[in-house]
Amino acid sequence: MSFGYLLNLAVNGAIEGSIIALGALALTLVFGIARFPNASAGDVITVGAYAGYGGQLASGGLMAAGVVSGMVGAAAISLAFYWFVFRKLAGRSAVYPLIASIGAAFLIRAAITFFLGHDQRVYDVPLTRAVALGPVRVVPTDLYLAAGALAALAVVFALLHMTPLGRRMRAVADNPDLARASGISARRVMTAMWLIAGAVSGLAGVLLGVKTVVMPEMGWDLLLPAFAATILGTIGNPVGAVVGGLLIGVAQELSTPFVGFTYKIGVGFLVLLLVLMVRPQGLFSGAERVR
Amino acid sequence: MEGYLLAVGVIALIYMLMTLGLNLHYGFTGLINFGHVGFFAVGAYTSAILAVHGVWLPLAFLAAVVLAALSAWPLGVLSLRLRIEYLAIVTLGFSEAVRLFIVNERWLTNGVQGIPGIPSLSEGLGLPMSATTATFILLVLANLAAILVIHRIVKSPFGRAIEAIRDDEEALRALGKDPGSFKIRVFMLGAAFAGLGGAFYAHYITFVTPDQFLPLLTFYIWVAMILGGAGRVSGAAVGTLALVGFLEGSRFLRDIVPGVAEVEMASLRLGVVGLALILLVIYRPGGIMGDYSS
Amino acid sequence: MSLLTLRNIRAGYGDTDIVTGLDLHVDDAEIVTIAGTNGSGKSTLVKAVMGLLARVAGEIDLDGTDLMALPAEDRIRVGMSYVPQVANVFASLTVEENLLVAEGVGDVRARMAEIHDMFPALAERRRMRAGALSGGERQQLAFARALMPGPKLMVLDEPTAALSPALVDQVFTLIEGLPKLGAAVLLVEQRARQALQISDRGYILDQGRVVLDDEAQALLADDRMAELYLGG
Amino acid sequence: AEDPFRIGALNPVTGAGGTYGPGMQKAILFAVDEINEAGGAAGRTLEVFAEDTQTTPDAAVTAVKKLIEVNKVQIVMGTWSSGITLAVMPITTEAGIPEMNTSGAPAISTEDKDDLVWRFQATNGRFGRAFAEIAEQRGFKRPATMAFNNASGVGNTEGFKDAWEAKGGEVVASVVYEPKRASYRSELQEVLAADPDVIVTGSYLPDTTIILREWYQSGHENKWIIPGWAANPKLVDALGPEVTQGVIAVESIANEKAPSYERFARMYKEATGNDASTNIYAAMTYDMAIVWALAMEAAGPGASVAEINAKIRDVANPGGKEVYSFEEGKAALKDGPIDYQGASSRLDFDEYGDVTPDFSEAVVQPDGSFKRVSVVKI
Amino acid sequence: MTFAANDISMRFGGFLALDHVSIEMGESDLVGLIGPNGAGKSTLFAVASGFETASGGRVVFKGQDVTALSPAARARLGLGRTFQVPREFTHLSVLDNLVVAAPGQLGERLVNVFLRPGDIARQRAEIVEKAEGIADFLNLARVIDQPSGKLSGGQKKLLELGRVLMLDPALILLDEPFAGVNPVLVGEISERIGELNGRGVGFLVVEHNLQALSDLVRRMYVMDRGRIIAEGTPDEVLARDAVREAYMGGVV
Ligand SMILES: Nc1ncnc2c1ncn2[C@@H]1O[C@H](COP(=O)(O)OP(=O)(O)OP(=O)(O)O)[C@@H](O)[C@H]1O
Ligand SMILES: Nc1ncnc2c1ncn2[C@@H]1O[C@H](COP(=O)(O)OP(=O)(O)OP(=O)(O)O)[C@@H](O)[C@H]1O
Ligand SMILES: [Mg+2]
Ligand SMILES: [Mg+2]
């Protein structure tokens, strides 16, 4: 096994990892702020992919239009579910919004299959051949993908940790009553959070759609690895989510010469397990106190 | 009609065994187990493999239960170290690992081709009745036994201790009890119920393939538990019946809603299930029987 | 003219009333203490004042504003601020973020500097997560956080519990000085003796009702009061 | 007149088979319409009760129970994946009614102890043999395989491998991949490292789309042999002719020039708006209804289900007048035995109740159209 | 000597929360521990009870080195503790909170649950009686059937104390038992602690209520910035300048 071969595997892993990372980014936001694992995130991603596809089609093939309409579409769905469902479940044990989010996921998928059927759709993107950079082969569209993931991370991170809005989001997550008494409108903060999470999901959907094919189950299938990445990188930590996604992607692909292709998704979980053995709260956790 | 209801009943009772196990995990102890289908699969495959090799069915069932319980042991050990949400994803990973193992280890499991021709209960035990009837009767007995066992346990000091774990395990530690030993036992016990359900399932469907053990089933069981009310023994039973009634009842929706094609019907059914989940959680959060916090 | 007026308040959780038929008022620049046994409904009452209870009936008025119609998150803008009895800081935020969390009111920097002068321990631990603070440090942070927006009514639920004697004195001194800064105080305290010494008036709660209300000095002098509520 | 004869249409309307199930179900419906318009079979009209298997065994099992117990159907047709068929078979057999499916697993043949199960699809093994035949004719020397990790995907490529090695050839690389991935680049990388001249796949449309796109981007020049359900016009739509040209699509065919197929294709287009070539399973379910009705006709009025079942080979296998529609067959039965030539295949059932269709080898042209280059008989 | 913390150090990142702290207690001793907020008192408790692992030093209890033992194992040896912030089992009733704490319950073994139901029932009756006695004394009888999550702040504090009493420990570490507790009750609890101590139970009490504490304990340690700065009888200790400086801001 040559070094170049492994290097290529690592690159493949990083690309897959970027997609997982985008999903994880959306998840970790909701998980960290609204305090529950949002199982509908996958289907919001699917909405993003379809909306992006529609937007591109309507604009006569403009990818930028696809990206925008994907993000807007997903953000709108995300907000709608906050407004009609999750808002009403604030303060309950995380299991309840989780179950509701599974319901939301079903509802979204039902709507998609009802109106659009099961046929696959494909973004209109010109196909380019890979470029060789030394031993590594890179496809330009994959670079857009990686750039998209990083940009989304930068925006989310800055928002969460460098703006008053982010501070308020974390305050609401931490102690909703105290936040109210401190003059923070949970509704406004949460609205912003769900919009951002939706937009990130939308971006994930469009990029995933461009990379693969647009199908009703595409987002749901991304959910599991994205959750793993979220946990790996510590819940609520955007940098962690992205690092977690990349780590899982790369570990999976690099393992293939040793465990084969059908066991590789198990490797993602193995990595998760090993990390959690050493750091039970994920890679980026701070200490908790018991007193 | 009876035959159909019996079949639905069998599925409901199999799910009920799983729900009882999950309720022990989450409802009473607060362990978030998202890999329940993994124990179910271990039970199903164990019994299936042994039975097609001619092992007497009661023994195969016993092995299924024991192996499912044993497979939960490492997760129990892990649960000592992990915070609750983290355990969730690890268990989910476990169930996927079980499925991957089944897919890949063909020498044992016949891989994706699955194992056909598993003897049914009436066949395997030589009972003079239809397979469905035999399975139904034995499942009723198994569920009654399971309910009795769980009822006994949750009313005992053991039960109080696991409920204390659900609320605050550090505090329990300070009182000289090892949450770990309780958690491990609970994990194994709940898994045993799922394993038993798996064995029944394998001999009822008479065919197992890895595709039957996807995480979606775990979610269904969660829904059943929440539907009935977590931390209530009666909740598991009621919740499962409601879930299965719901899933099956939607088959008859078509007779009520005219002019919808079958494909659209399927979408509609999924949508109705989704909507029902949402409404239930919003308007009846404690489930049908009320959960432990009410 | 009363700053805060409560009339015929009934409040509780679920179906049970904890506080019933309660009247209370706080005048401008006044310190009012609420004391009572554990579980008598003090925290419930102040949560009702802050709009944090789902079930409240009666009239609550702050300086002409009908508080019953005002969501909790808007009360900071009419000049209220609150230190709850438990969970009184944002544990996952840093000390500094805790102080900055309230919507920007007045000169934030100057206030920060004042706060850091008042509580040097907080200045030292600026970047530490509040969850890692000691019990007393947390209490200081909670108090400081409530001071940040420059309130005209501070509602304090046992602000000195868990504080060392030096800090208790310091906090009481601080509270005593609040009216001069333009803030009235509604104070719940188990250290009732000390609290009443700096208060203008006091209310004694028992089982959700006011059993005594009088000038602070009168309460302190009351023998029955000492026996039932103030201890030795 | 007697009550209508009740048929259970049990199709994968949702789940993994959702791409095909709806069309399969519609095909049964219009076949039954056709039969009823021709005056029904053995003096009875046919009535369809449809259920969705959701492509999961649990749902399929309760669905088939419902069909049998509630709707009182006397035959179940249209199950798709092997897992479903294997789960449904014991129940229909216990009820003494026939089961018609489109699944490929070998176990279906051996588990059918009462000769009540009829397979309208080529088995995995037969597919593999067709692949090997074509690869040999084309002179490929270094084939590799890529298979979607389920019974059908693996079944096809292993069938190929067995047949190829029986011919004395060697398969240079074999990869089985887990489905639903965002990328199959590493899998491709492994296969391509063995420098194959052709890659034989057992795959579906979505994964084939992704794999071919990534293969094109990698700049390799080998050929592809892909099952027809994945290599179809939708694949060309998705990727364009530049990527897909030269892809060899292999599928089981019937007398495509035969009137039965033409008639079916017309009706399918009418009913679904789609091209018949996009759903080979629909042709099979169409044939199921027609064959069954012809068997009813042959068994005559008042025949039991078992008696009708016993007539299936009589009306479909060689040895009679070749007919292409129900109406034609019904008329011809008055004069003697018939041999129904189906829309999905010639429909000659062997002792297991399996068919051996012919296979077509089609190549994607530079303009994106499919051109049949040969018909392979095995 | 029943309990000793020998040369304990504890580091959080760059911060030295405990700096070579040593404490010793004899059998049925009643000792106080005071110090400014953040001095390290709760951290010392956490180390002593096994919830935190010290960076250095040893913990000895009943002549046995327990440094490597888990919190539960230490508790079983008779080392009980309360938490500064109460940690009640919120969904359990007050009674069950107390009952669950009882040591040596037969019914915690699954085998017994099925084979010895009679013995378990008898044992439960005893435990419940004891629990009700404790609830009575702590003024919790009125809320004994309420879920403990619905108690008031002070009531939770009391329950925390009640639970550790159920353990029958040899030594109890009390972290601010009087904070938020009604002054009248403070007196009663002090009395009860004294009484229990008379029966041989040792106490190490962290408390900022100096009045109550100095009436209660015979000896106290003073901590500041992670170090023990004084030790002696309450009068002695509180008279020292260093202590007044560190703890009381120089005034009394
Ligand atoms: N995990 C941690 N990370 C960083 N610093 C910590 C951590 N835990 C405690 N500290 C610091 O250690 C010091 C000692 O804390 P501790 O809780 O032991 O104080 P204490 O004496 O109990 O104070 P109080 O009387 O206020 O409860 C405090 O300054 C606290 O900020
Ligand atoms: N969330 C709740 N749900 C139901 N009942 C509650 C809740 N919180 C408090 N109670 C009940 O209300 C009563 C009054 O509680 P509250 O917290 O107001 O007392 P308090 O006077 O502040 O006592 P303390 O001095 O101990 O803090 C108590 O009997 C308590 O059991
Ligand atoms: Mg209170
Ligand atoms: Mg402390």
mmCIF file of N, CA, C and O in Angstrom, chain E residues 27 89 136:
data_model
loop_
_atom_site.group_PDB
_atom_site.id
_atom_site.type_symbol
_atom_site.label_atom_id
_atom_site.label_comp_id
_atom_site.label_asym_id
_atom_site.label_seq_id
_atom_site.Cartn_x
_atom_site.Cartn_y
_atom_site.Cartn_z
ATOM 1 N N GLU E 27 -11.838 9.938 66.878
ATOM 2 C CA GLU E 27 -13.127 9.271 66.878
ATOM 3 C C GLU E 27 -14.187 10.211 67.445
ATOM 4 O O GLU E 27 -13.949 10.930 68.409
ATOM 5 N N PHE E 89 -33.165 13.382 44.724
ATOM 6 C CA PHE E 89 -33.707 12.582 43.616
ATOM 7 C C PHE E 89 -35.075 13.162 43.293
ATOM 8 O O PHE E 89 -36.079 12.813 43.913
ATOM 9 N N ASP E 136 -39.686 13.730 60.413
ATOM 10 C CA ASP E 136 -40.343 14.449 61.491
ATOM 11 C C ASP E 136 -39.428 15.508 62.067
ATOM 12 O O ASP E 136 -39.771 16.668 62.168
#
